[in-house]
Structure formats: C-alpha cells, structure tokens
Amino acid sequence: MDANIGEPFHLASYGVTQRLNKSKAGKSSRPSANVFATHEKFASGSSDGYVTVTAQGDGVHVLDLSTLHPVISHTLGPSTSFSCPSVTLNAQEGPQNTYTTYAAIASSADVSAEDCGRTIWKWRENLSSNAEDRASQKKKAAVMPHPISELYACNSIPPRLVVLSPAGDLTVVDADLKIQGTVPPPPGGTAILKSFVFPRESSSFLSGLSSSTVIVLLEHHSQDATTSFRILDVSGDGEAREVVNTKIPVKSDQIANVSCSPSGYLSILTRDGIWNSFQIESKSDGISVYSAAQPLQLAPKSFTFLGKPTDASLDEEISILALNTSLVLLAGMTSSPSRNIVLLIWDLQFSVLLASHVLAIPSTHSQLPKLSITLRFITATSPQALLILSSPASHAQAKSTTPTRSNVLVVPLTVPLMSTIGNAMGRAAAGAQWLVQPNATDTLGPSRAEVLAAVQKSMADNQPQAAEKAFFDWEKSEQGPGGEDAGSAEAPQPVTLGHSFVRDLLTALLQPAKPSNTYSSVLVRHLLQRRVVSASMVDGGNLLAALKLRHDWTSIELCTTTVTDLSEADLMFILQHVAQHHRQTTGATDAMDLDPPTLGAIPKLPTFLNACVRYQTAPAAMRAAMHQYLTQPEDVVAVLEVLDGWVARWKIAQVVTLPPKTSLRKDDHGVVVLKDGWQKDPTEYPPLMKVLSFMQTTLDASFLALLQHTPAHPILHKVLSRIEPEIQLTEQIDLLRGPLELFARAQAKAVRDGKEGKKEQVGDWRQRRRLAHERQAMAVDRVYQLEELVL
C-alpha cells in the first residue's frame, strides 16, 4: 500500500481573546496554545469517534467526527483558561451511553488563586436525555495535589484518568476523580518534555507486564540539560509504579519535538534539524533503549523552526506524530519560496519520504509572526490526523488588534500497516529537497572520494587515459594481501567498490554532452566484468542506450551477461538497431562501411538475439517494448527468420530421454540424483522453450502488422509448419505424464526422506493394509476421487 496525504478539511474554529495573558494563574500553569484537541474512539456511538476541542476563553466542545457537528458543549466564558487538552470518557449504563468530559482549569472566576492549575472540572451527560435534563447537570470539581500539565483518558475497565504535572508527578484517578495511586517525580529537578500513554494491549514493545496502561515520559534535567526516559505502568486496580528510568544521548534544551509509536519507536527532532530514532525494547534483563536508524539531517532552510532559541515551546511551528512502527507524520512551516504548511510522511527506518502535501496558511494566521502547530492521531475507520493551527498564547494579540482565530483541521491519511522495504524502494530521491545531501567524503570515504574526483577531472579535461591510470593505481593500492607478492599463498582480494561509488564513476564516464572521444571504454568494461554495474545507476535505467551513444558495442554485448536489471525497452532499442544493420548488410553485400564503429563491431543479429532470448524478461513488458521499437515489419521478419532457424535446428537435435550413468551421483544423504548441468545446452542458440516463448511474444506484438506486410507471409507459413508437428508431438508425450509421475514422486520422496529422515509408520501392518485398500477403493480410474457425504 502506498502512503498518501489527502486534502485537509475544516472541523472547527474559535476566536482568541486578550484576557488570556492577564490570567491570575501562575506563569508555569499558563497555557501554551489557544486551542487543544483530543480524539477518543468509543465502542458505541459515532463510528469515527468524538473530538474534544478545548478553546481558551471559550469552553469545551465535543464534536462527532462522522457528522462534523457538536454533540456536547460547555461554554465557560472568556475568563476561563485551560492547562492542557480536555478528554472525554464513555460509560455504558444499560441501554444508555453516558459521556463524561474532564477539563484541567488554569484560571477561572470560580477557582481560587491557589487552586488554579490544579483543578479538574467534570461534566457527565447522557446524549439520549432531553435538553432540559442535560442543562440541569452540574459540574463536579476536584483539586489535585500538584499542578496539571497533561490529562489522559484510559478507556479501560474500570475507566480512569492519568494526571501529570510539569515536574513529573503522576496521579491516577477514577471516573469520579478519586485518587487511586501516585508516583512522585524523580529527584534532581526535572520537567516533562513530552508524554505518551498507551493501552497495554497495543504497546507491543513491552512484554511481561500485567499493567493496563503504559506511560512513556521524556524529561528534561535543568542541572545538566540532559534527557531522561522514564516508563511507568498502571495496574488494573489503579496502582502506578516506575518501570525504567534511563538517559538518552540528546541535549534536552535542543529538542524541538518528540514522537513515540505503540511499537516503541521513539523519534526526537532537535532544533538544529537532526532527527534521531530510538527503539524501546523489552528483554529478559530489563527494558533497553537503543539507536534504531541513522539520524536524518533536515536542510538548514527547509523549515522555520530550525535555529530557533531554546526557550521556544515544543509545538511552535513544528509537530511530529507517530503513525505506526517507524512511520512518522511531520507538519512544519516553510519560509521559502513562500510561507506554507508542509505535511510529510517519513519512514525513519529507511530514511525515505513516502508522501507529501502542501497546505496554504489560512488567512487568519498569515500575518502572525509565529504559529503553533499540533498533530493528534485519530483511530477512526480510516487513518486520520487532527491538525491544530493557532497562535502561541503569548503572541495572540502581540502585534495586531484584529481578533485571530484558531483552526482545527482533519487530515485524511493512507498509511501502510507497517514499515517495509518494499514501500521504501525507489523513494530515496523523494525527500532530497528536505535533507542535507552528504558529500562524497561522507558517503564514499576519503580514498574513494579522492579517486572519484581525479576521474571526474580527467574526463572533464578530455584525458580518459589519465582517468584509467588514476583508477587502476588506486585499485592496486587498495587490494588485499598477495597483490604483488609472488611468493604469497593468498590471491589478491578484490576491492569492494560500492553502489554509490560505481554510480558516480558511470556518471563521470557516460557523459552524453561530451564528444565521443571523451570516453573510457576500458574502465566501463572493467566495471562490467566485475559485475558491479546496475542499469538503475544510469538516469532512466537506459544503460544500453547510453553505451550506444558511445558506439561501445562490445560493452553492450557484455551487459547482457553481467547486468541483471536491463529493461525490456533497452533491449528492444538495441535489437531494432541490430536488425536494421542486419538488413542493410545482407541486402547490399558490396556496400562499404564508411564510418565503422571504433569500439567493436555491431553484433550480428543471431548473436544479440541469442542474448535477448536468454535474458530474463517479462512477456507483458517485452510486448510493450516491441510495440515501441520494432515498428518496421522488415525488422520483425529478420528476427522471425533467426528464431525459425533455431526451431529447425532443435527439430533435428538429439533428445536425451534417459541420462547415462556417468551423469548420476549420490548426494550428501546417499540418494542417487542427477549431476548439475548434466545436459549442457548449446551456446550458439538458446534452449527451445525460451525460443518458443520469445517467438510467441513477437507474434503477439506484431502479428497484425505482419499480416498486412506481404513479404512476411512466407516466414509465417514456415513458422506454422514448424510449430504444428511440435504441438502434435507434445500432445502425444503428455499422455506419459500419468505413468511417469509415479517415478517422479518416488524420486522426490527418496530425496525428501534422505534430508529429513524416514518417518516412522504409525500403526501395525494390518491397519496400514486396510487403509491402503480403503484409499484404492475410493479411486476412480486414478483421475477422480469418490467421497461420501452424510447429512
């Protein structure tokens, strides 16, 4: 499944007032954003779940994601602010569904100054009740023993809440806000950077724990700016305990954002653009955190958050969200060429970009100097994400008297179920514009970078001999033991070249813009003979076409035996030129070649066609390539004449039906088998099955054109006369399939028993004989099987 990001659509928007900055709450408990949003997927109710939106100076609103309409609203007025996102719990009470909403109050006229930032309000409503009953429901308040920075709803049985403080305190409360368990913060002065809460059944990175909820905390140590990683678990009765506390090698004052997936894949993005990946894993000796992939380096001018001061908030102009395994969604703001919001799905395990989408900044935010961006995952019927755009709370009205609004958007996503190499293949260049491109020294090493630079300079100066000397001198110096020592018992070890190094060498050697004499066929053939060349190393994969521009026909022939990924189109492109040359030379035997190629003669048609027939290709792709290049019926006729000649030679060839004794051997288990390659195919023409398969593909692609071309009719009749007897012979030989299959099965069973050992027979000889008679009685002419069905 390919990843994709759909067009975001609007869910809700709310205004921002100036009174937020003048709240009586302490500085530490003031909100960092103007709008929060969370999503809960319930077993009943909306199929896509409910989104709980917390708007500063407005209230708490619960929206149905299926209908995009509000189902619960608690308007609290401009004097009320919130410490963190509000959450909603669902409880099934008989036939009725009751929804309970919880909000952490940072400041309000109804809350005393000392309780601001520590108070939770609770509303309980039955959606099936009438409006009057719902309006009569009063809120319940509870004061926590510490300030509140995060509030998480756990839809376990029984449901409960997890309350976190900025310093790392944890309190577990039930649905009625009664405290069930607490965990004090670690000593030494810490602050929570990011927190994640997972149900135990979905947190696959932990094993051996009987908890119902797993809490992952990333904490900042103010004394030395180090980062610690802490895991806590909550048992079924609400008791909480610390499982692990360890350090992570990332400076906490440089962290811009953090993500963590239920599989334990933790990614940390720093303000200098380095994106680190860690894997949390449970082992027999405890829980460990280790680096899971090579860090990504974002380009310096790709996003506006890069280089921001360390006191900026985590969700300022950047947000990352774990989707599954190592797939992460990034939302950031760009400044060049214009201010936009970019959504990117990255696979951090393979460092590739899977999908991207550019979103224009809404007009209500276009004049703001800073923008808060937050992502929340939606576990709906199809993957989605909440994208919350708002001005930071301290910049809401800093430079403008025009009221601003905060927007909540829904982003449709198409995401693979997990990270796979198949989804990552071919995507290496997709994210090039967002990443720092490594130089040759970083990717190749100093010695390879030096020789590559020497080859590039020599080719640019039209000195291919100097390029050859530089490369072969380097290869000689890099060889292992025994290179020049005549008395050494060890053979020279071939130098490992590497994909990137060979690709850069080919780019320097195959330069279409340069004159044909600026080319080193010696180096190209050396790389081909080493079998290190891939067609994908050339732009478009047209390696043979690039070699044809240099008239290097010897290397073209060599490619058909040393390169494994030649495309069908590339083969047919060369075959068309070879067939055309074949017709010209056979039609005018006294013609003079005024401009013979300097790097080998054009191969004869049977020679190159033999290579094409033997090469591993796909029939559908080959038909398309023939449609594209073998457009002249004369070329197709020339090809068919060669194929027909091979079929004629196979008709008179001797067929070995019984292998001689010299071709038999015993394998490691003492079973008599045939020697590998006991029947060698002739090298001057391909095997019959490959010839017939290629002939069928040629006729499928060109039959209509050949019917309209009168000179092609004789060869078509000749092909028919060759094929019809073969079909009759095949039908006669096919009758031997049944009798001979017994011997083939016996041989296969002997080989299998030799490898696995002969299995002991179950039961005595009487039971086995009765079972054999029953099986024989059920067989009808050894073709059909009779079964009895009793109802």
PDB file of C-alpha atoms in Angstrom, residues 471-714:
ATOM      1  CA  PHE A 471      41.530   4.353 -11.019  1.00  0.00           C
ATOM      2  CA  PHE A 472      43.773   1.324 -11.595  1.00  0.00           C
ATOM      3  CA  ASP A 473      46.559   2.772  -9.422  1.00  0.00           C
ATOM      4  CA  TRP A 474      44.020   3.266  -6.612  1.00  0.00           C
ATOM      5  CA  GLU A 475      42.568  -0.237  -7.070  1.00  0.00           C
ATOM      6  CA  LYS A 476      46.041  -1.736  -6.963  1.00  0.00           C
ATOM      7  CA  SER A 477      46.899   0.112  -3.761  1.00  0.00           C
ATOM      8  CA  GLU A 478      43.608  -0.940  -2.131  1.00  0.00           C
ATOM      9  CA  GLN A 479      43.942  -4.648  -2.917  1.00  0.00           C
ATOM     10  CA  GLY A 480      44.283  -7.081  -0.057  1.00  0.00           C
ATOM     11  CA  PRO A 481      47.207  -9.402   0.693  1.00  0.00           C
ATOM     12  CA  GLY A 482      49.007 -11.116  -2.120  1.00  0.00           C
ATOM     13  CA  GLY A 483      48.635  -8.301  -4.664  1.00  0.00           C
ATOM     14  CA  GLU A 484      52.257  -8.075  -5.820  1.00  0.00           C
ATOM     15  CA  ASP A 485      53.980 -10.623  -3.650  1.00  0.00           C
ATOM     16  CA  ALA A 486      54.842 -13.518  -5.928  1.00  0.00           C
ATOM     17  CA  GLY A 487      55.571 -15.783  -3.015  1.00  0.00           C
ATOM     18  CA  SER A 488      52.285 -15.076  -1.256  1.00  0.00           C
ATOM     19  CA  ALA A 489      49.934 -18.018  -0.952  1.00  0.00           C
ATOM     20  CA  GLU A 490      46.886 -15.781  -0.915  1.00  0.00           C
ATOM     21  CA  ALA A 491      45.262 -14.444  -4.065  1.00  0.00           C
ATOM     22  CA  PRO A 492      44.639 -10.676  -4.368  1.00  0.00           C
ATOM     23  CA  GLN A 493      41.405  -9.674  -2.687  1.00  0.00           C
ATOM     24  CA  PRO A 494      39.101  -7.676  -4.982  1.00  0.00           C
ATOM     25  CA  VAL A 495      38.365  -4.167  -3.812  1.00  0.00           C
ATOM     26  CA  THR A 496      34.818  -3.543  -2.622  1.00  0.00           C
ATOM     27  CA  LEU A 497      33.546  -0.683  -4.766  1.00  0.00           C
ATOM     28  CA  GLY A 498      30.023   0.021  -3.507  1.00  0.00           C
ATOM     29  CA  HIS A 499      26.860   1.106  -5.295  1.00  0.00           C
ATOM     30  CA  SER A 500      27.301   4.874  -4.837  1.00  0.00           C
ATOM     31  CA  PHE A 501      30.933   4.792  -5.958  1.00  0.00           C
ATOM     32  CA  VAL A 502      30.184   2.819  -9.144  1.00  0.00           C
ATOM     33  CA  ARG A 503      27.177   5.027  -9.911  1.00  0.00           C
ATOM     34  CA  ASP A 504      29.292   8.186  -9.630  1.00  0.00           C
ATOM     35  CA  LEU A 505      32.004   6.631 -11.780  1.00  0.00           C
ATOM     36  CA  LEU A 506      29.498   5.776 -14.524  1.00  0.00           C
ATOM     37  CA  THR A 507      28.083   9.301 -14.357  1.00  0.00           C
ATOM     38  CA  ALA A 508      31.578  10.674 -14.930  1.00  0.00           C
ATOM     39  CA  LEU A 509      32.285   8.224 -17.788  1.00  0.00           C
ATOM     40  CA  LEU A 510      28.938   8.293 -19.639  1.00  0.00           C
ATOM     41  CA  GLN A 511      28.522  11.977 -20.470  1.00  0.00           C
ATOM     42  CA  PRO A 512      26.219  12.465 -23.473  1.00  0.00           C
ATOM     43  CA  ALA A 513      27.138  16.139 -23.777  1.00  0.00           C
ATOM     44  CA  LYS A 514      30.843  15.372 -24.243  1.00  0.00           C
ATOM     45  CA  PRO A 515      32.358  14.358 -27.614  1.00  0.00           C
ATOM     46  CA  SER A 516      32.585  10.644 -28.333  1.00  0.00           C
ATOM     47  CA  ASN A 517      36.362  10.543 -27.893  1.00  0.00           C
ATOM     48  CA  THR A 518      35.952  11.633 -24.254  1.00  0.00           C
ATOM     49  CA  TYR A 519      35.107   8.163 -23.079  1.00  0.00           C
ATOM     50  CA  SER A 520      36.944   5.337 -21.372  1.00  0.00           C
ATOM     51  CA  SER A 521      35.681   2.013 -22.620  1.00  0.00           C
ATOM     52  CA  VAL A 522      38.408   0.279 -20.623  1.00  0.00           C
ATOM     53  CA  LEU A 523      37.002   1.473 -17.288  1.00  0.00           C
ATOM     54  CA  VAL A 524      33.410   0.706 -18.271  1.00  0.00           C
ATOM     55  CA  ARG A 525      34.272  -2.852 -19.342  1.00  0.00           C
ATOM     56  CA  HIS A 526      36.309  -3.371 -16.178  1.00  0.00           C
ATOM     57  CA  LEU A 527      33.291  -2.429 -14.055  1.00  0.00           C
ATOM     58  CA  LEU A 528      31.047  -4.676 -16.141  1.00  0.00           C
ATOM     59  CA  GLN A 529      33.423  -7.622 -15.787  1.00  0.00           C
ATOM     60  CA  ARG A 530      33.434  -7.062 -12.014  1.00  0.00           C
ATOM     61  CA  ARG A 531      29.605  -7.396 -12.195  1.00  0.00           C
ATOM     62  CA  VAL A 532      29.094  -4.249 -10.122  1.00  0.00           C
ATOM     63  CA  VAL A 533      27.109  -2.259 -12.688  1.00  0.00           C
ATOM     64  CA  SER A 534      23.341  -1.889 -12.461  1.00  0.00           C
ATOM     65  CA  ALA A 535      21.098  -0.341 -15.095  1.00  0.00           C
ATOM     66  CA  SER A 536      19.477   1.788 -12.385  1.00  0.00           C
ATOM     67  CA  MET A 537      22.784   3.650 -11.987  1.00  0.00           C
ATOM     68  CA  VAL A 538      22.056   5.487 -15.246  1.00  0.00           C
ATOM     69  CA  ASP A 539      19.275   8.082 -15.450  1.00  0.00           C
ATOM     70  CA  GLY A 540      16.110   6.378 -16.652  1.00  0.00           C
ATOM     71  CA  GLY A 541      17.762   2.954 -16.462  1.00  0.00           C
ATOM     72  CA  ASN A 542      18.771   3.173 -20.151  1.00  0.00           C
ATOM     73  CA  LEU A 543      22.279   1.785 -19.779  1.00  0.00           C
ATOM     74  CA  LEU A 544      22.410   0.196 -23.254  1.00  0.00           C
ATOM     75  CA  ALA A 545      21.177   3.396 -24.894  1.00  0.00           C
ATOM     76  CA  ALA A 546      23.920   5.369 -23.105  1.00  0.00           C
ATOM     77  CA  LEU A 547      26.548   2.909 -24.328  1.00  0.00           C
ATOM     78  CA  LYS A 548      25.192   3.104 -27.882  1.00  0.00           C
ATOM     79  CA  LEU A 549      25.806   6.863 -27.866  1.00  0.00           C
ATOM     80  CA  ARG A 550      29.483   5.968 -27.379  1.00  0.00           C
ATOM     81  CA  HIS A 551      29.291   3.199 -30.058  1.00  0.00           C
ATOM     82  CA  ASP A 552      30.620   0.774 -27.428  1.00  0.00           C
ATOM     83  CA  TRP A 553      29.064  -2.384 -28.856  1.00  0.00           C
ATOM     84  CA  THR A 554      31.478  -4.657 -27.028  1.00  0.00           C
ATOM     85  CA  SER A 555      30.262  -3.320 -23.690  1.00  0.00           C
ATOM     86  CA  ILE A 556      26.650  -3.657 -24.859  1.00  0.00           C
ATOM     87  CA  GLU A 557      27.184  -7.374 -25.503  1.00  0.00           C
ATOM     88  CA  LEU A 558      28.913  -7.692 -22.137  1.00  0.00           C
ATOM     89  CA  CYS A 559      25.931  -6.087 -20.375  1.00  0.00           C
ATOM     90  CA  THR A 560      23.603  -8.891 -21.424  1.00  0.00           C
ATOM     91  CA  THR A 561      25.612 -11.373 -19.327  1.00  0.00           C
ATOM     92  CA  THR A 562      26.816  -9.209 -16.404  1.00  0.00           C
ATOM     93  CA  VAL A 563      23.950  -6.760 -15.700  1.00  0.00           C
ATOM     94  CA  THR A 564      20.847  -8.293 -14.152  1.00  0.00           C
ATOM     95  CA  ASP A 565      18.311  -5.444 -14.363  1.00  0.00           C
ATOM     96  CA  LEU A 566      18.295  -4.388 -18.015  1.00  0.00           C
ATOM     97  CA  SER A 567      14.863  -3.211 -19.069  1.00  0.00           C
ATOM     98  CA  GLU A 568      12.945  -4.786 -21.932  1.00  0.00           C
ATOM     99  CA  ALA A 569      12.726  -1.396 -23.620  1.00  0.00           C
ATOM    100  CA  ASP A 570      16.505  -1.005 -23.515  1.00  0.00           C
ATOM    101  CA  LEU A 571      17.000  -4.460 -25.061  1.00  0.00           C
ATOM    102  CA  MET A 572      14.494  -3.844 -27.856  1.00  0.00           C
ATOM    103  CA  PHE A 573      16.032  -0.418 -28.562  1.00  0.00           C
ATOM    104  CA  ILE A 574      19.348  -2.101 -29.314  1.00  0.00           C
ATOM    105  CA  LEU A 575      17.705  -5.047 -31.119  1.00  0.00           C
ATOM    106  CA  GLN A 576      15.988  -2.641 -33.513  1.00  0.00           C
ATOM    107  CA  HIS A 577      19.352  -1.111 -34.487  1.00  0.00           C
ATOM    108  CA  VAL A 578      20.993  -4.527 -34.825  1.00  0.00           C
ATOM    109  CA  ALA A 579      18.115  -5.823 -37.006  1.00  0.00           C
ATOM    110  CA  GLN A 580      18.253  -2.719 -39.194  1.00  0.00           C
ATOM    111  CA  HIS A 581      22.011  -3.099 -39.630  1.00  0.00           C
ATOM    112  CA  HIS A 582      21.493  -6.799 -40.406  1.00  0.00           C
ATOM    113  CA  ARG A 583      19.029  -5.991 -43.207  1.00  0.00           C
ATOM    114  CA  GLN A 584      21.322  -3.350 -44.688  1.00  0.00           C
ATOM    115  CA  THR A 585      24.383  -5.592 -44.723  1.00  0.00           C
ATOM    116  CA  THR A 586      22.563  -8.654 -46.107  1.00  0.00           C
ATOM    117  CA  GLY A 587      20.694  -6.596 -48.704  1.00  0.00           C
ATOM    118  CA  ALA A 588      23.815  -4.895 -50.068  1.00  0.00           C
ATOM    119  CA  THR A 589      26.793  -7.218 -49.707  1.00  0.00           C
ATOM    120  CA  ASP A 590      29.090  -4.888 -51.679  1.00  0.00           C
ATOM    121  CA  ALA A 591      28.250  -1.823 -49.570  1.00  0.00           C
ATOM    122  CA  MET A 592      31.197  -0.054 -47.980  1.00  0.00           C
ATOM    123  CA  ASP A 593      31.085   0.923 -44.311  1.00  0.00           C
ATOM    124  CA  LEU A 594      32.414   4.473 -44.423  1.00  0.00           C
ATOM    125  CA  ASP A 595      32.227   5.093 -40.683  1.00  0.00           C
ATOM    126  CA  PRO A 596      32.861   1.854 -38.818  1.00  0.00           C
ATOM    127  CA  PRO A 597      32.452   1.958 -35.038  1.00  0.00           C
ATOM    128  CA  THR A 598      35.710   2.324 -33.152  1.00  0.00           C
ATOM    129  CA  LEU A 599      34.726   0.319 -30.044  1.00  0.00           C
ATOM    130  CA  GLY A 600      33.732  -3.032 -31.521  1.00  0.00           C
ATOM    131  CA  ALA A 601      31.625  -4.007 -34.473  1.00  0.00           C
ATOM    132  CA  ILE A 602      27.856  -4.065 -34.337  1.00  0.00           C
ATOM    133  CA  PRO A 603      26.987  -7.625 -33.291  1.00  0.00           C
ATOM    134  CA  LYS A 604      25.372  -9.982 -35.739  1.00  0.00           C
ATOM    135  CA  LEU A 605      21.624 -10.372 -35.357  1.00  0.00           C
ATOM    136  CA  PRO A 606      21.748 -14.060 -34.262  1.00  0.00           C
ATOM    137  CA  THR A 607      24.376 -13.216 -31.646  1.00  0.00           C
ATOM    138  CA  PHE A 608      22.488 -10.351 -29.989  1.00  0.00           C
ATOM    139  CA  LEU A 609      19.111 -12.068 -30.395  1.00  0.00           C
ATOM    140  CA  ASN A 610      20.547 -15.103 -28.624  1.00  0.00           C
ATOM    141  CA  ALA A 611      21.426 -12.850 -25.684  1.00  0.00           C
ATOM    142  CA  CYS A 612      17.957 -11.268 -25.690  1.00  0.00           C
ATOM    143  CA  VAL A 613      16.182 -14.625 -25.720  1.00  0.00           C
ATOM    144  CA  ARG A 614      18.297 -15.969 -22.866  1.00  0.00           C
ATOM    145  CA  TYR A 615      17.857 -12.815 -20.767  1.00  0.00           C
ATOM    146  CA  GLN A 616      15.217 -12.958 -18.026  1.00  0.00           C
ATOM    147  CA  THR A 617      12.296 -10.756 -19.126  1.00  0.00           C
ATOM    148  CA  ALA A 618       8.558 -10.342 -18.532  1.00  0.00           C
ATOM    149  CA  PRO A 619       6.279 -11.141 -21.519  1.00  0.00           C
ATOM    150  CA  ALA A 620       3.962  -8.151 -20.935  1.00  0.00           C
ATOM    151  CA  ALA A 621       6.844  -5.674 -20.690  1.00  0.00           C
ATOM    152  CA  MET A 622       8.521  -7.271 -23.715  1.00  0.00           C
ATOM    153  CA  ARG A 623       5.360  -6.899 -25.819  1.00  0.00           C
ATOM    154  CA  ALA A 624       5.142  -3.224 -24.884  1.00  0.00           C
ATOM    155  CA  ALA A 625       8.820  -2.711 -25.791  1.00  0.00           C
ATOM    156  CA  MET A 626       8.328  -4.439 -29.162  1.00  0.00           C
ATOM    157  CA  HIS A 627       5.327  -2.215 -29.877  1.00  0.00           C
ATOM    158  CA  GLN A 628       7.526   0.793 -29.159  1.00  0.00           C
ATOM    159  CA  TYR A 629      10.692  -0.104 -31.083  1.00  0.00           C
ATOM    160  CA  LEU A 630      10.065  -2.955 -33.562  1.00  0.00           C
ATOM    161  CA  THR A 631       7.689  -0.839 -35.643  1.00  0.00           C
ATOM    162  CA  GLN A 632       9.062  -1.875 -39.062  1.00  0.00           C
ATOM    163  CA  PRO A 633       7.739  -5.235 -40.338  1.00  0.00           C
ATOM    164  CA  GLU A 634      11.062  -5.836 -42.081  1.00  0.00           C
ATOM    165  CA  ASP A 635      12.853  -5.851 -38.716  1.00  0.00           C
ATOM    166  CA  VAL A 636      10.318  -8.304 -37.264  1.00  0.00           C
ATOM    167  CA  VAL A 637      10.721 -10.589 -40.301  1.00  0.00           C
ATOM    168  CA  ALA A 638      14.500 -10.621 -39.805  1.00  0.00           C
ATOM    169  CA  VAL A 639      14.003 -11.595 -36.151  1.00  0.00           C
ATOM    170  CA  LEU A 640      11.480 -14.336 -37.028  1.00  0.00           C
ATOM    171  CA  GLU A 641      13.817 -15.818 -39.619  1.00  0.00           C
ATOM    172  CA  VAL A 642      16.517 -16.286 -36.974  1.00  0.00           C
ATOM    173  CA  LEU A 643      14.040 -17.753 -34.482  1.00  0.00           C
ATOM    174  CA  ASP A 644      12.673 -20.126 -37.135  1.00  0.00           C
ATOM    175  CA  GLY A 645      16.188 -21.303 -37.914  1.00  0.00           C
ATOM    176  CA  TRP A 646      16.736 -22.160 -34.236  1.00  0.00           C
ATOM    177  CA  VAL A 647      13.472 -24.111 -34.095  1.00  0.00           C
ATOM    178  CA  ALA A 648      14.599 -26.065 -37.189  1.00  0.00           C
ATOM    179  CA  ARG A 649      17.902 -26.925 -35.527  1.00  0.00           C
ATOM    180  CA  TRP A 650      16.127 -28.142 -32.404  1.00  0.00           C
ATOM    181  CA  LYS A 651      13.912 -30.402 -34.554  1.00  0.00           C
ATOM    182  CA  ILE A 652      16.944 -32.342 -35.772  1.00  0.00           C
ATOM    183  CA  ALA A 653      18.796 -32.207 -32.443  1.00  0.00           C
ATOM    184  CA  GLN A 654      19.217 -35.415 -30.476  1.00  0.00           C
ATOM    185  CA  VAL A 655      16.960 -35.562 -27.417  1.00  0.00           C
ATOM    186  CA  VAL A 656      18.395 -37.485 -24.477  1.00  0.00           C
ATOM    187  CA  THR A 657      15.472 -39.307 -22.853  1.00  0.00           C
ATOM    188  CA  LEU A 658      17.495 -41.461 -20.434  1.00  0.00           C
ATOM    189  CA  PRO A 659      20.555 -39.906 -18.738  1.00  0.00           C
ATOM    190  CA  PRO A 660      23.747 -42.006 -18.920  1.00  0.00           C
ATOM    191  CA  LYS A 661      25.194 -43.495 -15.766  1.00  0.00           C
ATOM    192  CA  THR A 662      28.068 -41.016 -15.882  1.00  0.00           C
ATOM    193  CA  SER A 663      25.571 -38.210 -15.206  1.00  0.00           C
ATOM    194  CA  LEU A 664      24.434 -39.750 -11.912  1.00  0.00           C
ATOM    195  CA  ARG A 665      25.861 -39.100  -8.470  1.00  0.00           C
ATOM    196  CA  LYS A 666      24.982 -39.617  -4.824  1.00  0.00           C
ATOM    197  CA  ASP A 667      24.128 -36.586  -2.745  1.00  0.00           C
ATOM    198  CA  ASP A 668      25.178 -35.995   0.875  1.00  0.00           C
ATOM    199  CA  HIS A 669      22.396 -38.291   2.111  1.00  0.00           C
ATOM    200  CA  GLY A 670      23.256 -41.217  -0.192  1.00  0.00           C
ATOM    201  CA  VAL A 671      20.368 -40.667  -2.628  1.00  0.00           C
ATOM    202  CA  VAL A 672      21.090 -41.086  -6.348  1.00  0.00           C
ATOM    203  CA  VAL A 673      20.457 -37.778  -8.174  1.00  0.00           C
ATOM    204  CA  LEU A 674      21.456 -36.173 -11.466  1.00  0.00           C
ATOM    205  CA  LYS A 675      24.619 -34.133 -11.662  1.00  0.00           C
ATOM    206  CA  ASP A 676      24.180 -30.401 -12.031  1.00  0.00           C
ATOM    207  CA  GLY A 677      24.407 -29.393 -15.691  1.00  0.00           C
ATOM    208  CA  TRP A 678      24.495 -32.970 -16.925  1.00  0.00           C
ATOM    209  CA  GLN A 679      22.794 -31.928 -20.150  1.00  0.00           C
ATOM    210  CA  LYS A 680      24.510 -28.847 -21.487  1.00  0.00           C
ATOM    211  CA  ASP A 681      22.572 -26.567 -23.777  1.00  0.00           C
ATOM    212  CA  PRO A 682      24.291 -25.446 -26.964  1.00  0.00           C
ATOM    213  CA  THR A 683      25.805 -21.971 -26.730  1.00  0.00           C
ATOM    214  CA  GLU A 684      25.194 -20.985 -30.354  1.00  0.00           C
ATOM    215  CA  TYR A 685      21.409 -20.977 -29.955  1.00  0.00           C
ATOM    216  CA  PRO A 686      19.088 -20.756 -26.911  1.00  0.00           C
ATOM    217  CA  PRO A 687      17.003 -23.535 -25.323  1.00  0.00           C
ATOM    218  CA  LEU A 688      13.883 -24.485 -27.262  1.00  0.00           C
ATOM    219  CA  MET A 689      11.424 -23.324 -24.599  1.00  0.00           C
ATOM    220  CA  LYS A 690      12.991 -19.865 -24.485  1.00  0.00           C
ATOM    221  CA  VAL A 691      12.932 -19.675 -28.285  1.00  0.00           C
ATOM    222  CA  LEU A 692       9.253 -20.594 -28.432  1.00  0.00           C
ATOM    223  CA  SER A 693       8.382 -18.160 -25.644  1.00  0.00           C
ATOM    224  CA  PHE A 694      10.177 -15.285 -27.385  1.00  0.00           C
ATOM    225  CA  MET A 695       8.578 -16.226 -30.702  1.00  0.00           C
ATOM    226  CA  GLN A 696       5.124 -16.180 -29.112  1.00  0.00           C
ATOM    227  CA  THR A 697       5.771 -12.729 -27.619  1.00  0.00           C
ATOM    228  CA  THR A 698       6.982 -11.446 -31.003  1.00  0.00           C
ATOM    229  CA  LEU A 699       3.893 -12.749 -32.797  1.00  0.00           C
ATOM    230  CA  ASP A 700       1.585 -11.368 -30.099  1.00  0.00           C
ATOM    231  CA  ALA A 701       3.113  -7.914 -30.516  1.00  0.00           C
ATOM    232  CA  SER A 702       3.433  -7.817 -34.332  1.00  0.00           C
ATOM    233  CA  PHE A 703       1.026 -10.337 -35.874  1.00  0.00           C
ATOM    234  CA  LEU A 704      -1.435  -7.791 -37.291  1.00  0.00           C
ATOM    235  CA  ALA A 705       1.374  -5.748 -38.819  1.00  0.00           C
ATOM    236  CA  LEU A 706       2.882  -8.889 -40.356  1.00  0.00           C
ATOM    237  CA  LEU A 707      -0.453  -9.897 -41.915  1.00  0.00           C
ATOM    238  CA  GLN A 708      -0.553  -6.553 -43.751  1.00  0.00           C
ATOM    239  CA  HIS A 709       3.057  -6.985 -44.899  1.00  0.00           C
ATOM    240  CA  THR A 710       3.079  -9.388 -47.869  1.00  0.00           C
ATOM    241  CA  PRO A 711       6.820 -10.282 -47.683  1.00  0.00           C
ATOM    242  CA  ALA A 712       6.169 -11.593 -44.171  1.00  0.00           C
ATOM    243  CA  HIS A 713       3.697 -14.279 -45.262  1.00  0.00           C
ATOM    244  CA  PRO A 714       6.335 -16.910 -46.252  1.00  0.00           C
TER     245      PRO A 714
END
